[in-house]
PDB file of C-alpha atoms in Angstrom:
ATOM      1  CA  UNK A 270      34.303  -9.210 -15.639  1.00 49.00           C
ATOM      2  CA  UNK A 271      34.210  -9.648 -19.420  1.00 50.00           C
ATOM      3  CA  UNK A 272      36.608 -12.213 -20.841  1.00 50.00           C
ATOM      4  CA  UNK A 273      38.824 -10.467 -23.381  1.00 50.00           C
ATOM      5  CA  UNK A 274      42.177 -11.367 -24.870  1.00 47.00           C
ATOM      6  CA  UNK A 275      43.889  -9.147 -22.331  1.00 50.00           C
ATOM      7  CA  UNK A 276      42.105 -10.677 -19.379  1.00 45.00           C
ATOM      8  CA  UNK A 277      43.302 -14.148 -20.334  1.00 47.00           C
ATOM      9  CA  UNK A 278      46.510 -13.492 -18.406  1.00 50.00           C
ATOM     10  CA  UNK A 279      46.795 -15.003 -14.955  1.00 50.00           C
ATOM     11  CA  UNK A 280      45.196 -12.231 -12.878  1.00 50.00           C
ATOM     12  CA  UNK A 281      43.460 -12.503  -9.549  1.00 54.00           C
ATOM     13  CA  UNK A 282      40.705  -9.878  -9.382  1.00 60.00           C
ATOM     14  CA  UNK A 283      39.399 -11.063  -6.029  1.00 70.00           C
ATOM     15  CA  UNK A 284      41.033  -8.230  -4.126  1.00 72.00           C
ATOM     16  CA  UNK A 285      39.690  -5.674  -6.600  1.00 71.00           C
ATOM     17  CA  UNK A 286      36.267  -7.300  -6.498  1.00 70.00           C
ATOM     18  CA  UNK A 287      36.265  -7.121  -2.711  1.00 70.00           C
ATOM     19  CA  UNK A 288      37.300  -3.464  -2.916  1.00 73.00           C
ATOM     20  CA  UNK A 289      34.439  -2.784  -5.359  1.00 72.00           C
ATOM     21  CA  UNK A 290      31.955  -4.449  -3.012  1.00 72.00           C
ATOM     22  CA  UNK A 291      33.296  -2.413  -0.114  1.00 73.00           C
ATOM     23  CA  UNK A 292      32.984   0.824  -2.095  1.00 75.00           C
ATOM     24  CA  UNK A 293      29.359  -0.069  -2.835  1.00 75.00           C
ATOM     25  CA  UNK A 294      28.583  -0.371   0.864  1.00 70.00           C
ATOM     26  CA  UNK A 295      30.394   2.867   1.765  1.00 67.00           C
ATOM     27  CA  UNK A 296      29.002   4.905  -1.172  1.00 63.00           C
ATOM     28  CA  UNK A 297      26.663   6.791   1.177  1.00 51.00           C
ATOM     29  CA  UNK A 298      29.592   8.156   3.207  1.00 49.00           C
ATOM     30  CA  UNK A 299      31.704   9.138   0.156  1.00 48.00           C
ATOM     31  CA  UNK A 300      31.372  12.823   1.023  1.00 47.00           C
ATOM     32  CA  UNK A 301      33.339  12.345   4.214  1.00 46.00           C
ATOM     33  CA  UNK A 302      36.335  10.981   2.333  1.00 43.00           C
ATOM     34  CA  UNK A 303      37.093  14.197   0.365  1.00 44.00           C
ATOM     35  CA  UNK A 304      39.209  15.855   3.063  1.00 42.00           C
ATOM     36  CA  UNK A 305      42.777  17.169   2.886  1.00 44.00           C
ATOM     37  CA  UNK A 306      45.223  14.608   1.528  1.00 45.00           C
ATOM     38  CA  UNK A 307      47.332  14.644   4.691  1.00 46.00           C
ATOM     39  CA  UNK A 308      44.579  12.957   6.666  1.00 42.00           C
ATOM     40  CA  UNK A 309      43.030  11.011   3.791  1.00 42.00           C
ATOM     41  CA  UNK A 310      43.970   7.575   5.134  1.00 43.00           C
ATOM     42  CA  UNK A 311      42.821   8.396   8.648  1.00 44.00           C
ATOM     43  CA  UNK A 312      39.513   9.833   7.483  1.00 42.00           C
ATOM     44  CA  UNK A 313      38.939   6.904   5.175  1.00 45.00           C
ATOM     45  CA  UNK A 314      39.533   4.464   8.006  1.00 44.00           C
ATOM     46  CA  UNK A 315      37.389   6.451  10.418  1.00 44.00           C
ATOM     47  CA  UNK A 316      34.549   6.763   7.911  1.00 44.00           C
ATOM     48  CA  UNK A 317      34.755   3.036   7.279  1.00 45.00           C
ATOM     49  CA  UNK A 318      34.713   2.261  10.987  1.00 44.00           C
ATOM     50  CA  UNK A 319      31.822   4.620  11.685  1.00 44.00           C
ATOM     51  CA  UNK A 320      29.899   3.176   8.764  1.00 44.00           C
ATOM     52  CA  UNK A 321      30.535  -0.353  10.000  1.00 44.00           C
ATOM     53  CA  UNK A 322      29.356   0.393  13.540  1.00 43.00           C
ATOM     54  CA  UNK A 323      26.316   2.206  12.193  1.00 43.00           C
ATOM     55  CA  UNK A 324      25.486  -0.722   9.939  1.00 44.00           C
ATOM     56  CA  UNK A 325      25.805  -3.300  12.695  1.00 44.00           C
ATOM     57  CA  UNK A 326      23.471  -1.324  14.910  1.00 45.00           C
ATOM     58  CA  UNK A 327      20.800  -0.719  12.301  1.00 46.00           C
ATOM     59  CA  UNK A 328      21.031  -3.841  10.129  1.00 46.00           C
ATOM     60  CA  UNK A 329      19.984  -7.360  11.015  1.00 49.00           C
ATOM     61  CA  UNK A 330      22.194  -9.831  12.867  1.00 50.00           C
ATOM     62  CA  UNK A 331      22.785 -11.883   9.694  1.00 53.00           C
ATOM     63  CA  UNK A 332      24.600  -9.067   7.874  1.00 54.00           C
ATOM     64  CA  UNK A 333      26.907  -8.269  10.782  1.00 56.00           C
ATOM     65  CA  UNK A 334      27.903 -11.930  11.282  1.00 59.00           C
ATOM     66  CA  UNK A 335      28.488 -12.466   7.550  1.00 61.00           C
ATOM     67  CA  UNK A 336      30.803  -9.450   7.501  1.00 72.00           C
ATOM     68  CA  UNK A 337      32.775 -10.687  10.527  1.00 87.00           C
ATOM     69  CA  UNK A 338      33.198 -14.285   9.284  1.00 93.00           C
ATOM     70  CA  UNK A 339      36.537 -14.882   7.575  1.00 96.00           C
ATOM     71  CA  UNK A 340      36.013 -15.947   3.977  1.00 97.00           C
ATOM     72  CA  UNK A 341      39.416 -15.177   2.454  1.00 98.00           C
ATOM     73  CA  UNK A 342      42.901 -16.618   2.699  1.00 98.00           C
ATOM     74  CA  UNK A 343      45.666 -14.060   3.176  1.00 98.00           C
ATOM     75  CA  UNK A 344      48.701 -15.819   1.737  1.00 98.00           C
ATOM     76  CA  UNK A 345      52.235 -14.453   2.126  1.00 98.00           C
ATOM     77  CA  UNK A 346      55.196 -16.097   0.469  1.00 98.00           C
ATOM     78  CA  UNK A 347      58.096 -16.394   2.907  1.00 98.00           C
ATOM     79  CA  UNK A 348      60.464 -18.743   1.132  1.00 98.00           C
ATOM     80  CA  UNK A 349      61.365 -19.147  -2.477  1.00 97.00           C
ATOM     81  CA  UNK A 350      60.967 -22.219  -4.636  1.00 97.00           C
ATOM     82  CA  UNK A 351      64.459 -21.922  -6.117  1.00 97.00           C
ATOM     83  CA  UNK A 352      65.914 -25.371  -6.581  1.00 96.00           C
ATOM     84  CA  UNK A 353      62.581 -27.085  -5.951  1.00 97.00           C
ATOM     85  CA  UNK A 354      60.737 -29.120  -8.584  1.00 97.00           C
ATOM     86  CA  UNK A 355      58.559 -27.417 -11.164  1.00 98.00           C
ATOM     87  CA  UNK A 356      55.258 -28.264  -9.440  1.00 97.00           C
ATOM     88  CA  UNK A 357      56.100 -25.980  -6.484  1.00 98.00           C
ATOM     89  CA  UNK A 358      57.062 -23.083  -8.743  1.00 98.00           C
ATOM     90  CA  UNK A 359      53.890 -23.584 -10.791  1.00 98.00           C
ATOM     91  CA  UNK A 360      51.774 -23.670  -7.644  1.00 98.00           C
ATOM     92  CA  UNK A 361      53.178 -20.330  -6.491  1.00 98.00           C
ATOM     93  CA  UNK A 362      52.470 -18.889  -9.938  1.00 98.00           C
ATOM     94  CA  UNK A 363      48.903 -20.142  -9.783  1.00 98.00           C
ATOM     95  CA  UNK A 364      48.468 -18.515  -6.376  1.00 98.00           C
ATOM     96  CA  UNK A 365      49.678 -15.236  -7.878  1.00 97.00           C
ATOM     97  CA  UNK A 366      52.892 -15.133  -5.857  1.00 98.00           C
ATOM     98  CA  UNK A 367      55.975 -13.883  -7.654  1.00 97.00           C
ATOM     99  CA  UNK A 368      58.467 -13.005  -4.921  1.00 96.00           C
ATOM    100  CA  UNK A 369      59.189 -13.335  -1.212  1.00 97.00           C
ATOM    101  CA  UNK A 370      57.045 -11.373   1.232  1.00 97.00           C
ATOM    102  CA  UNK A 371      54.373 -10.777  -1.394  1.00 97.00           C
ATOM    103  CA  UNK A 372      50.808 -11.018  -0.066  1.00 98.00           C
ATOM    104  CA  UNK A 373      47.826 -12.275  -2.022  1.00 98.00           C
ATOM    105  CA  UNK A 374      44.154 -12.684  -1.093  1.00 98.00           C
ATOM    106  CA  UNK A 375      42.121 -15.666  -2.292  1.00 97.00           C
ATOM    107  CA  UNK A 376      38.536 -16.571  -1.406  1.00 97.00           C
ATOM    108  CA  UNK A 377      38.001 -19.809   0.490  1.00 97.00           C
ATOM    109  CA  UNK A 378      37.761 -22.754  -1.883  1.00 97.00           C
ATOM    110  CA  UNK A 379      38.981 -26.320  -2.123  1.00 98.00           C
ATOM    111  CA  UNK A 380      41.397 -25.588  -4.993  1.00 98.00           C
ATOM    112  CA  UNK A 381      42.906 -22.666  -3.092  1.00 98.00           C
ATOM    113  CA  UNK A 382      43.315 -24.805   0.022  1.00 98.00           C
ATOM    114  CA  UNK A 383      44.967 -27.551  -2.005  1.00 98.00           C
ATOM    115  CA  UNK A 384      47.426 -25.105  -3.544  1.00 98.00           C
ATOM    116  CA  UNK A 385      48.323 -23.674  -0.152  1.00 98.00           C
ATOM    117  CA  UNK A 386      48.923 -27.148   1.261  1.00 98.00           C
ATOM    118  CA  UNK A 387      51.191 -28.086  -1.593  1.00 98.00           C
ATOM    119  CA  UNK A 388      53.504 -25.148  -0.789  1.00 98.00           C
ATOM    120  CA  UNK A 389      52.839 -25.140   2.946  1.00 98.00           C
ATOM    121  CA  UNK A 390      56.579 -24.946   3.707  1.00 98.00           C
ATOM    122  CA  UNK A 391      56.952 -21.771   1.678  1.00 98.00           C
ATOM    123  CA  UNK A 392      53.946 -19.660   2.709  1.00 98.00           C
ATOM    124  CA  UNK A 393      52.173 -18.268   5.746  1.00 98.00           C
ATOM    125  CA  UNK A 394      48.364 -18.145   5.762  1.00 98.00           C
ATOM    126  CA  UNK A 395      45.736 -16.226   7.650  1.00 97.00           C
ATOM    127  CA  UNK A 396      41.941 -16.299   7.508  1.00 98.00           C
ATOM    128  CA  UNK A 397      40.562 -12.787   6.982  1.00 97.00           C
ATOM    129  CA  UNK A 398      37.178 -11.210   6.431  1.00 97.00           C
ATOM    130  CA  UNK A 399      36.138  -9.589   3.169  1.00 95.00           C
ATOM    131  CA  UNK A 400      36.569  -6.157   4.711  1.00 95.00           C
ATOM    132  CA  UNK A 401      40.246  -6.845   5.400  1.00 96.00           C
ATOM    133  CA  UNK A 402      41.015  -7.768   1.791  1.00 97.00           C
ATOM    134  CA  UNK A 403      43.311  -5.175   0.228  1.00 96.00           C
ATOM    135  CA  UNK A 404      44.382  -4.519  -3.316  1.00 96.00           C
ATOM    136  CA  UNK A 405      48.033  -4.103  -4.234  1.00 95.00           C
ATOM    137  CA  UNK A 406      47.630  -0.319  -4.274  1.00 96.00           C
ATOM    138  CA  UNK A 407      46.053  -0.278  -0.808  1.00 96.00           C
ATOM    139  CA  UNK A 408      48.805  -2.426   0.675  1.00 96.00           C
ATOM    140  CA  UNK A 409      51.396  -0.126  -0.870  1.00 95.00           C
ATOM    141  CA  UNK A 410      49.595   2.948   0.449  1.00 93.00           C
ATOM    142  CA  UNK A 411      49.679   1.450   3.944  1.00 93.00           C
ATOM    143  CA  UNK A 412      53.435   1.035   3.733  1.00 93.00           C
ATOM    144  CA  UNK A 413      53.968   4.562   2.440  1.00 93.00           C
ATOM    145  CA  UNK A 414      55.134   7.169   4.942  1.00 92.00           C
ATOM    146  CA  UNK A 415      52.909  10.170   5.592  1.00 88.00           C
ATOM    147  CA  UNK A 416      54.467  13.307   4.124  1.00 89.00           C
ATOM    148  CA  UNK A 417      54.984  16.351   6.287  1.00 92.00           C
ATOM    149  CA  UNK A 418      53.029  18.534   3.869  1.00 93.00           C
ATOM    150  CA  UNK A 419      50.072  18.391   1.545  1.00 91.00           C
ATOM    151  CA  UNK A 420      49.647  19.949  -1.880  1.00 87.00           C
ATOM    152  CA  UNK A 421      47.205  22.822  -1.620  1.00 84.00           C
ATOM    153  CA  UNK A 422      47.331  23.962  -5.233  1.00 79.00           C
ATOM    154  CA  UNK A 423      48.962  22.872  -8.441  1.00 79.00           C
ATOM    155  CA  UNK A 424      49.744  25.165 -11.357  1.00 73.00           C
ATOM    156  CA  UNK A 425      48.806  23.252 -14.498  1.00 72.00           C
ATOM    157  CA  UNK A 426      49.800  24.382 -18.002  1.00 65.00           C
ATOM    158  CA  UNK A 427      47.220  26.774 -19.349  1.00 63.00           C
ATOM    159  CA  UNK A 428      46.090  28.159 -15.985  1.00 65.00           C
ATOM    160  CA  UNK A 429      45.761  31.904 -15.999  1.00 63.00           C
ATOM    161  CA  UNK A 430      46.182  32.099 -12.230  1.00 65.00           C
ATOM    162  CA  UNK A 431      49.106  33.942 -10.714  1.00 70.00           C
ATOM    163  CA  UNK A 432      51.720  32.265  -8.601  1.00 72.00           C
ATOM    164  CA  UNK A 433      50.392  34.011  -5.511  1.00 76.00           C
ATOM    165  CA  UNK A 434      46.723  33.074  -5.991  1.00 71.00           C
ATOM    166  CA  UNK A 435      47.069  30.430  -3.256  1.00 72.00           C
ATOM    167  CA  UNK A 436      47.173  33.298  -0.756  1.00 77.00           C
ATOM    168  CA  UNK A 437      43.789  34.655  -1.885  1.00 75.00           C
ATOM    169  CA  UNK A 438      41.715  32.635   0.527  1.00 76.00           C
ATOM    170  CA  UNK A 439      43.922  33.335   3.553  1.00 78.00           C
TER     171      UNK A 439
ATOM    172  CA  UNK B1465      85.411 -39.738  -5.586  1.00 58.00           C
ATOM    173  CA  UNK B1466      86.594 -36.711  -7.496  1.00 64.00           C
ATOM    174  CA  UNK B1467      84.332 -33.769  -8.275  1.00 67.00           C
ATOM    175  CA  UNK B1468      83.792 -30.119  -7.375  1.00 68.00           C
ATOM    176  CA  UNK B1469      82.193 -30.634  -3.950  1.00 67.00           C
ATOM    177  CA  UNK B1470      83.213 -34.126  -2.839  1.00 66.00           C
ATOM    178  CA  UNK B1471      86.422 -32.982  -1.154  1.00 61.00           C
ATOM    179  CA  UNK B1472      89.694 -34.828  -1.640  1.00 65.00           C
ATOM    180  CA  UNK B1473      92.405 -35.865   0.800  1.00 68.00           C
ATOM    181  CA  UNK B1474      94.716 -33.089   2.001  1.00 71.00           C
ATOM    182  CA  UNK B1475      97.677 -35.277   1.087  1.00 68.00           C
ATOM    183  CA  UNK B1476      96.634 -34.920  -2.547  1.00 68.00           C
ATOM    184  CA  UNK B1477      96.559 -31.147  -1.885  1.00 73.00           C
ATOM    185  CA  UNK B1478      92.805 -31.309  -2.015  1.00 72.00           C
ATOM    186  CA  UNK B1479      90.479 -28.988  -0.165  1.00 74.00           C
ATOM    187  CA  UNK B1480      88.495 -29.963   2.872  1.00 75.00           C
ATOM    188  CA  UNK B1481      84.789 -29.433   3.473  1.00 80.00           C
ATOM    189  CA  UNK B1482      83.638 -30.401   6.922  1.00 85.00           C
ATOM    190  CA  UNK B1483      80.016 -31.296   7.595  1.00 91.00           C
ATOM    191  CA  UNK B1484      79.092 -32.259  11.164  1.00 95.00           C
ATOM    192  CA  UNK B1485      77.232 -35.564  11.497  1.00 96.00           C
ATOM    193  CA  UNK B1486      74.507 -34.031  13.662  1.00 97.00           C
ATOM    194  CA  UNK B1487      72.623 -30.748  13.974  1.00 98.00           C
ATOM    195  CA  UNK B1488      73.725 -28.139  16.490  1.00 97.00           C
ATOM    196  CA  UNK B1489      71.354 -26.806  19.156  1.00 98.00           C
ATOM    197  CA  UNK B1490      70.498 -23.689  17.164  1.00 98.00           C
ATOM    198  CA  UNK B1491      69.863 -25.691  14.006  1.00 98.00           C
ATOM    199  CA  UNK B1492      67.563 -27.964  15.978  1.00 98.00           C
ATOM    200  CA  UNK B1493      65.712 -24.936  17.336  1.00 98.00           C
ATOM    201  CA  UNK B1494      65.220 -23.598  13.826  1.00 98.00           C
ATOM    202  CA  UNK B1495      64.053 -27.004  12.633  1.00 98.00           C
ATOM    203  CA  UNK B1496      61.421 -27.081  15.389  1.00 98.00           C
ATOM    204  CA  UNK B1497      60.373 -23.539  14.465  1.00 98.00           C
ATOM    205  CA  UNK B1498      59.919 -24.541  10.827  1.00 98.00           C
ATOM    206  CA  UNK B1499      57.847 -27.572  11.801  1.00 98.00           C
ATOM    207  CA  UNK B1500      55.605 -25.348  13.946  1.00 98.00           C
ATOM    208  CA  UNK B1501      55.128 -22.897  11.065  1.00 98.00           C
ATOM    209  CA  UNK B1502      53.936 -25.710   8.804  1.00 98.00           C
ATOM    210  CA  UNK B1503      51.638 -26.894  11.593  1.00 98.00           C
ATOM    211  CA  UNK B1504      50.181 -23.366  11.756  1.00 98.00           C
ATOM    212  CA  UNK B1505      49.515 -23.341   8.015  1.00 98.00           C
ATOM    213  CA  UNK B1506      47.705 -26.680   8.187  1.00 98.00           C
ATOM    214  CA  UNK B1507      45.714 -25.521  11.206  1.00 98.00           C
ATOM    215  CA  UNK B1508      44.706 -22.286   9.468  1.00 98.00           C
ATOM    216  CA  UNK B1509      43.482 -24.140   6.408  1.00 98.00           C
ATOM    217  CA  UNK B1510      41.590 -26.532   8.679  1.00 98.00           C
ATOM    218  CA  UNK B1511      39.926 -23.724  10.620  1.00 97.00           C
ATOM    219  CA  UNK B1512      38.764 -22.121   7.378  1.00 97.00           C
ATOM    220  CA  UNK B1513      36.249 -24.949   7.041  1.00 96.00           C
ATOM    221  CA  UNK B1514      37.246 -25.841   3.490  1.00 96.00           C
ATOM    222  CA  UNK B1515      37.451 -29.576   2.821  1.00 96.00           C
ATOM    223  CA  UNK B1516      39.828 -31.132   0.365  1.00 97.00           C
ATOM    224  CA  UNK B1517      41.897 -34.272  -0.115  1.00 97.00           C
ATOM    225  CA  UNK B1518      45.169 -32.447   0.508  1.00 97.00           C
ATOM    226  CA  UNK B1519      43.920 -31.329   3.920  1.00 98.00           C
ATOM    227  CA  UNK B1520      42.997 -34.875   4.899  1.00 97.00           C
ATOM    228  CA  UNK B1521      46.510 -35.992   3.984  1.00 97.00           C
ATOM    229  CA  UNK B1522      48.099 -33.087   5.833  1.00 97.00           C
ATOM    230  CA  UNK B1523      46.150 -33.817   9.012  1.00 97.00           C
ATOM    231  CA  UNK B1524      47.603 -37.329   9.060  1.00 97.00           C
ATOM    232  CA  UNK B1525      51.074 -35.854   9.552  1.00 97.00           C
ATOM    233  CA  UNK B1526      52.279 -35.725  13.166  1.00 97.00           C
ATOM    234  CA  UNK B1527      52.531 -32.306  14.766  1.00 97.00           C
ATOM    235  CA  UNK B1528      55.863 -30.981  16.004  1.00 97.00           C
ATOM    236  CA  UNK B1529      55.090 -31.728  19.666  1.00 97.00           C
ATOM    237  CA  UNK B1530      53.986 -35.276  18.776  1.00 97.00           C
ATOM    238  CA  UNK B1531      57.236 -36.130  16.989  1.00 97.00           C
ATOM    239  CA  UNK B1532      60.198 -37.828  18.558  1.00 97.00           C
ATOM    240  CA  UNK B1533      63.476 -35.847  18.401  1.00 97.00           C
ATOM    241  CA  UNK B1534      64.819 -38.723  16.334  1.00 97.00           C
ATOM    242  CA  UNK B1535      62.264 -37.975  13.621  1.00 97.00           C
ATOM    243  CA  UNK B1536      62.751 -34.225  13.814  1.00 98.00           C
ATOM    244  CA  UNK B1537      66.533 -34.254  13.326  1.00 98.00           C
ATOM    245  CA  UNK B1538      67.294 -37.530  11.489  1.00 98.00           C
ATOM    246  CA  UNK B1539      65.870 -39.466   8.574  1.00 98.00           C
ATOM    247  CA  UNK B1540      65.900 -43.104   7.563  1.00 98.00           C
ATOM    248  CA  UNK B1541      68.861 -44.043   5.365  1.00 97.00           C
ATOM    249  CA  UNK B1542      69.283 -47.560   4.001  1.00 96.00           C
ATOM    250  CA  UNK B1543      73.028 -47.206   3.309  1.00 95.00           C
ATOM    251  CA  UNK B1544      74.135 -45.798   6.664  1.00 95.00           C
ATOM    252  CA  UNK B1545      75.252 -47.687   9.742  1.00 94.00           C
ATOM    253  CA  UNK B1546      72.325 -47.597  12.133  1.00 95.00           C
ATOM    254  CA  UNK B1547      70.004 -46.805   9.206  1.00 97.00           C
ATOM    255  CA  UNK B1548      69.708 -43.166  10.218  1.00 97.00           C
ATOM    256  CA  UNK B1549      71.400 -39.999   8.988  1.00 97.00           C
ATOM    257  CA  UNK B1550      71.077 -36.336   9.875  1.00 97.00           C
ATOM    258  CA  UNK B1551      68.169 -34.538   8.243  1.00 98.00           C
ATOM    259  CA  UNK B1552      70.550 -31.758   7.171  1.00 97.00           C
ATOM    260  CA  UNK B1553      71.993 -34.172   4.637  1.00 96.00           C
ATOM    261  CA  UNK B1554      68.679 -34.188   2.768  1.00 97.00           C
ATOM    262  CA  UNK B1555      68.666 -31.602  -0.043  1.00 96.00           C
ATOM    263  CA  UNK B1556      66.290 -28.675   0.573  1.00 97.00           C
ATOM    264  CA  UNK B1557      65.379 -30.137   3.980  1.00 98.00           C
ATOM    265  CA  UNK B1558      64.334 -26.672   5.189  1.00 98.00           C
ATOM    266  CA  UNK B1559      61.703 -26.400   2.469  1.00 97.00           C
ATOM    267  CA  UNK B1560      60.293 -29.922   2.205  1.00 97.00           C
ATOM    268  CA  UNK B1561      58.136 -31.948   4.554  1.00 97.00           C
ATOM    269  CA  UNK B1562      59.709 -35.100   5.922  1.00 97.00           C
ATOM    270  CA  UNK B1563      58.135 -36.209   9.188  1.00 97.00           C
ATOM    271  CA  UNK B1564      57.488 -39.914   8.906  1.00 97.00           C
ATOM    272  CA  UNK B1565      60.110 -42.663   8.647  1.00 97.00           C
ATOM    273  CA  UNK B1566      59.654 -46.415   8.197  1.00 96.00           C
ATOM    274  CA  UNK B1567      58.521 -48.055  11.445  1.00 95.00           C
ATOM    275  CA  UNK B1568      61.198 -49.804  13.444  1.00 93.00           C
ATOM    276  CA  UNK B1569      64.104 -47.636  12.263  1.00 93.00           C
TER     277      UNK B1569
END
């Protein structure tokens, strides 16, 4: 991560970093993930699971135990800091929490533990593995309802196709 | 004596705000629930294996099942008869940690 003027904001890239590391390990099974959008989440999960079981059977014991050991805090804010002194509000900001029921992932560290304990009345914590770390987009995708249809074809500006070309393959 | 929330005698056509001197059974149940949630947070941080000064301090606090009901629902108060008052009289008592009182009170 290069340090630029834009990246000087308070951002927590741990979830994105974990996602990048996960994508590196599942790059061999990327072909399986390009299925119809309706079942994208299911196929993604199944490909991940199959990859994980395959890896545990073929790889050494060390890799499987390191993947199963929890190394992240999953922190959810349950109560606000309204009316509390500034140090509690600042601690929530430093954890990356902006509102109630927001979830944030932080790797295990003494500073992170200290921050959690300062606002222990306001948050709930869980120890999770690196594989369970989710970015904001992934958490939102999990909450989203599955649509009863999928888009088979889109008609972009400039396409010379007819409106009935979707029937050609049927 | 006078002020927006102090309440004034009805004879002076003032309004009345009643605050019970003790917590009700449901309030006590919620207080115990909150104490257990904080205990869970401390336990989770402890089980993570990370070591820090804040954790050492937090582990010195008594757990909910180790506390006397007196400490769960009342706090030390130097100006009150009996030197104890209801914990609900402490501002933000649902979001702060107050488990230990001076010994002997």
